[in-house]
Short mmCIF file of C-alpha atoms in Angstrom, two decimals:
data_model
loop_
_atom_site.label_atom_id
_atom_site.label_comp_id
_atom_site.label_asym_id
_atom_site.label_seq_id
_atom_site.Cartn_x
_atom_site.Cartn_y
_atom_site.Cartn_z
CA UNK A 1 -36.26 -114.74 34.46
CA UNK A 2 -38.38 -112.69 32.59
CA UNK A 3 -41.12 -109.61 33.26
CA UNK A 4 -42.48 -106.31 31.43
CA UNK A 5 -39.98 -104.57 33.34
CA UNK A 6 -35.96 -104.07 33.49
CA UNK A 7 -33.55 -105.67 31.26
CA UNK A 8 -34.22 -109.74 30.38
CA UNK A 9 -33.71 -112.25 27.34
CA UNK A 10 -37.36 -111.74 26.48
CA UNK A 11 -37.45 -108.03 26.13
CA UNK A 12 -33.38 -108.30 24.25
CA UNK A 13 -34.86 -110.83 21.74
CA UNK A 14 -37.86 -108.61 20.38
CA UNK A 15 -35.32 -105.96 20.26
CA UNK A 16 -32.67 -107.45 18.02
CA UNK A 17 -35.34 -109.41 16.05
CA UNK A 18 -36.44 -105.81 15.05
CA UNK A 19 -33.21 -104.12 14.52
CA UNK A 20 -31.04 -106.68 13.20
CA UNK A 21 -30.92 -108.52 9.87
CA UNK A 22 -29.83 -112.01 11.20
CA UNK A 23 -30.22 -112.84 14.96
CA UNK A 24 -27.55 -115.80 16.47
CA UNK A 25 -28.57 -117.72 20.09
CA UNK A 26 -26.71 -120.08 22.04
CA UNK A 27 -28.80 -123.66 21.19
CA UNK A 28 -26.46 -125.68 23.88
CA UNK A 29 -27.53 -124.12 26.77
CA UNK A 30 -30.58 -126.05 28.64
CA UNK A 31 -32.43 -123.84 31.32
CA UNK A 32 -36.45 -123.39 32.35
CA UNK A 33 -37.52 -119.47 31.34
CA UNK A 34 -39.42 -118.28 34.66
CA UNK A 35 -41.57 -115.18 34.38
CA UNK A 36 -41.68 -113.08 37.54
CA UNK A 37 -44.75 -112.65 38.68
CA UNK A 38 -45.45 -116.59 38.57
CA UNK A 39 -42.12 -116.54 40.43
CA UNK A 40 -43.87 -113.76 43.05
CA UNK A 41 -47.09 -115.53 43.39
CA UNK A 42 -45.24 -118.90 44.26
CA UNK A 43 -43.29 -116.86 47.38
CA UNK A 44 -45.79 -115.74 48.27
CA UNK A 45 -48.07 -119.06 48.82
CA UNK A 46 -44.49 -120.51 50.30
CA UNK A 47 -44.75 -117.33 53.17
CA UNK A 48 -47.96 -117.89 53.92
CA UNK A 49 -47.54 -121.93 54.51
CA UNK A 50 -45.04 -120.58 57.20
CA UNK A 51 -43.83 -124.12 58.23
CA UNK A 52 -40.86 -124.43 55.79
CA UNK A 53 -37.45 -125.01 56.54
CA UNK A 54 -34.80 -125.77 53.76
CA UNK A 55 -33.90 -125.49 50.43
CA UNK A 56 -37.45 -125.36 48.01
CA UNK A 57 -36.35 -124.76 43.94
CA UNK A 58 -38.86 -122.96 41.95
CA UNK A 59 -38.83 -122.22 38.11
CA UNK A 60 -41.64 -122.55 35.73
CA UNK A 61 -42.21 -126.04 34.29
CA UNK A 62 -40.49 -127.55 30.87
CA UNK A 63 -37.04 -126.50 29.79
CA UNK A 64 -35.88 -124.69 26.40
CA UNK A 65 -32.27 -123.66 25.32
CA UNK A 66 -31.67 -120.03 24.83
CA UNK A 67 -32.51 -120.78 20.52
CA UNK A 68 -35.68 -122.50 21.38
CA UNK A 69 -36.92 -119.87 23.58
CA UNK A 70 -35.78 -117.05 21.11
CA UNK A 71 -37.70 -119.02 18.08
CA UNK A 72 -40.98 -119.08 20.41
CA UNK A 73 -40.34 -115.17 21.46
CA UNK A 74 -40.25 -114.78 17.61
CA UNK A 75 -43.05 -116.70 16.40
CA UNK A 76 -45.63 -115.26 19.34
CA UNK A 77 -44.26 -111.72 18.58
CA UNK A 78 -44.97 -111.95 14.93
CA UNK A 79 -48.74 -113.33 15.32
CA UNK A 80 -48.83 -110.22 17.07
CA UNK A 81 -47.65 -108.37 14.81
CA UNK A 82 -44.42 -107.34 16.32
CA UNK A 83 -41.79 -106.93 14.38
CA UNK A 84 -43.54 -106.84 11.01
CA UNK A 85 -40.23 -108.67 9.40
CA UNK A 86 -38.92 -110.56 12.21
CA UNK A 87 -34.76 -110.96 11.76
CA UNK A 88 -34.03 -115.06 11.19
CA UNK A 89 -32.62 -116.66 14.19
CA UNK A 90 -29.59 -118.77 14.20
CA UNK A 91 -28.57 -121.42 16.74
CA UNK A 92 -24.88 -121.48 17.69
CA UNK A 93 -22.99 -123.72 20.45
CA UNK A 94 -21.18 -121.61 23.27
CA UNK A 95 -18.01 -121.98 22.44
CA UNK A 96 -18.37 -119.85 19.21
CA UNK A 97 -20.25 -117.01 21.27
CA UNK A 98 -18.52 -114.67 23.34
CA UNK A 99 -19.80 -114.76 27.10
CA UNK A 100 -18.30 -112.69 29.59
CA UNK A 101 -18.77 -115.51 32.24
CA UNK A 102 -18.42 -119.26 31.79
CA UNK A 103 -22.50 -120.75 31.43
CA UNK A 104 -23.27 -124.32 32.43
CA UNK A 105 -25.03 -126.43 29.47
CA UNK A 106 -28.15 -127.40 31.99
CA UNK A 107 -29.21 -125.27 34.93
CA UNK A 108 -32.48 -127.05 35.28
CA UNK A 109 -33.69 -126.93 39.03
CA UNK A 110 -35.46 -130.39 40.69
CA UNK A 111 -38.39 -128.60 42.22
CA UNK A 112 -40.00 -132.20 43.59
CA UNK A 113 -39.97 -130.26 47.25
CA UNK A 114 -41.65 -127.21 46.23
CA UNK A 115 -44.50 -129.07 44.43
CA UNK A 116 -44.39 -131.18 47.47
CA UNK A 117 -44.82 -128.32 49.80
CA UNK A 118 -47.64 -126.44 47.33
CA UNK A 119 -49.33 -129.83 46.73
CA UNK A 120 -49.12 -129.24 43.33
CA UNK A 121 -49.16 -132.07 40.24
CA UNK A 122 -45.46 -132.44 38.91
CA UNK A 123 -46.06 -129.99 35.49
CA UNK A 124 -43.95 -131.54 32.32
CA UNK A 125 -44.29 -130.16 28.98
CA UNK A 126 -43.10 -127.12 27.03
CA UNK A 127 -44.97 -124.22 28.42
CA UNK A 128 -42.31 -121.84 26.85
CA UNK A 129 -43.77 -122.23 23.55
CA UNK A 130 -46.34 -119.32 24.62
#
């Protein structure tokens, strides 16, 4: 998850991107990048349906590894204009990064049920690309 606020992968990447010559990111890790406030506004239509029970999954739609998400964070940032030299990014496979805790390789949710229950269209696609 990512917002303006607090620590996230977003906010990390522009930093090292800036301060570092060379930038490495996990490529072999599959997830979906969910900003916060979509994550809020989805809640919060879910509350006010009041007639669920259950388990509902909710994460913004498409799915990116940590590298392709870092390579988008880069290429936005720098048509904006931030960093003026952005730091290359390299993709490297867990094993040869240090993690303090063990990751799984896809922690992509099935949110069929939410949609469902939002009578929403299934989204596919990359949306993480901006």
């Amino acid at each position: 998850m990512y917002s303006t606020k607090g620590h996230n992968f977003v906010k990390t990447m522009l930093r090292l991107l800036e301060e570092r010559e060379t930038v490495e990111v996990v490529s072999d890790q599959i997830g979906t990048p969910t900003w916060t406030r979509g994550l809020a506004e989805v809640l919060w239509e879910m509350a006010l349906l009041g007639c669920l029970r259950g388990v509902y999954h909710w994460s913004d739609a498409g799915i990116a590894s940590w590298y392709d998400l870092a390579v988008s964070i880069a290429e936005y940032s720098y048509e904006l204009g931030l960093p003026q030299r952005p730091a290359p990014i390299f993709p490297v496979e867990t094993g040869d990064y240090p993690l303090p805790a063990k990751r799984p390789a896809m922690s992509v949710l099935d949110k069929t049920a939410s949609w469902r229950a939002l009578k929403r269209p299934r989204f596919t696609g990359d949306q993480h690309s901006r």
